[in-house]
Amino acid sequence: MTRRFLHGRTETCRSATRESAAWCAAMRDPGVGTAARIKLFRAALAQHTQLTTQAVAGQGVDRHLLGLRMLVKRGEQMPAIFEDPAYAYSAHWYVSTSQMSSENFASYGWSEVTPRGYGVAYNIRKHSLLIHFTCMRNEHGLNSDHFAQCFETAAYDIRAMLSGQQPKQ
């Protein structure tokens, strides 16, 4: 929730950027050195920070588009942007996250928002990070335990990258 506004409001922060994609590709490429990976990581962090700052200030795109879509009255033609397959894809949340930073909560949950997606709740604390992974058990074959293991591996890889150690195999 964005507390800068009367009664609050929510906004989404889109983490899939060119910068994050470039860093992920570098992490998968054994030919990319640590210095280059760190440079790409920092560029991805800078872009994410900028997008988060914009979202908190009410400058994200998703709630504005939602408001415009909700203004279309029954019987009116939906504007072309909302019929575009790219818009439909971008509005389908395969990973939906929520963050609450407090030492006072033992845990809290956040669920997936689509049968083909994961929900990730995380609580950043002074000396720990609590993470809750969810998904539906259905015909799509998702597995929150496997997702959590992949997340843990990625976290260890980042720590190794930043500390100059070898990643876990």
XYZ file of C-alpha atoms in Angstrom, residues 20 28 48 58 87-88 96 104 149-150 164:
11
model
C 17.504 -7.770 -14.841
C 23.894 -18.453 -16.553
C 14.548 -1.749 -9.878
C 1.959 6.786 -7.736
C -1.478 -6.305 -22.444
C -3.231 -9.531 -21.436
C 3.059 -12.249 -7.294
C 6.752 -8.024 15.145
C 15.034 -24.426 -3.482
C 15.760 -22.491 -6.680
C 34.234 -13.517 -4.391
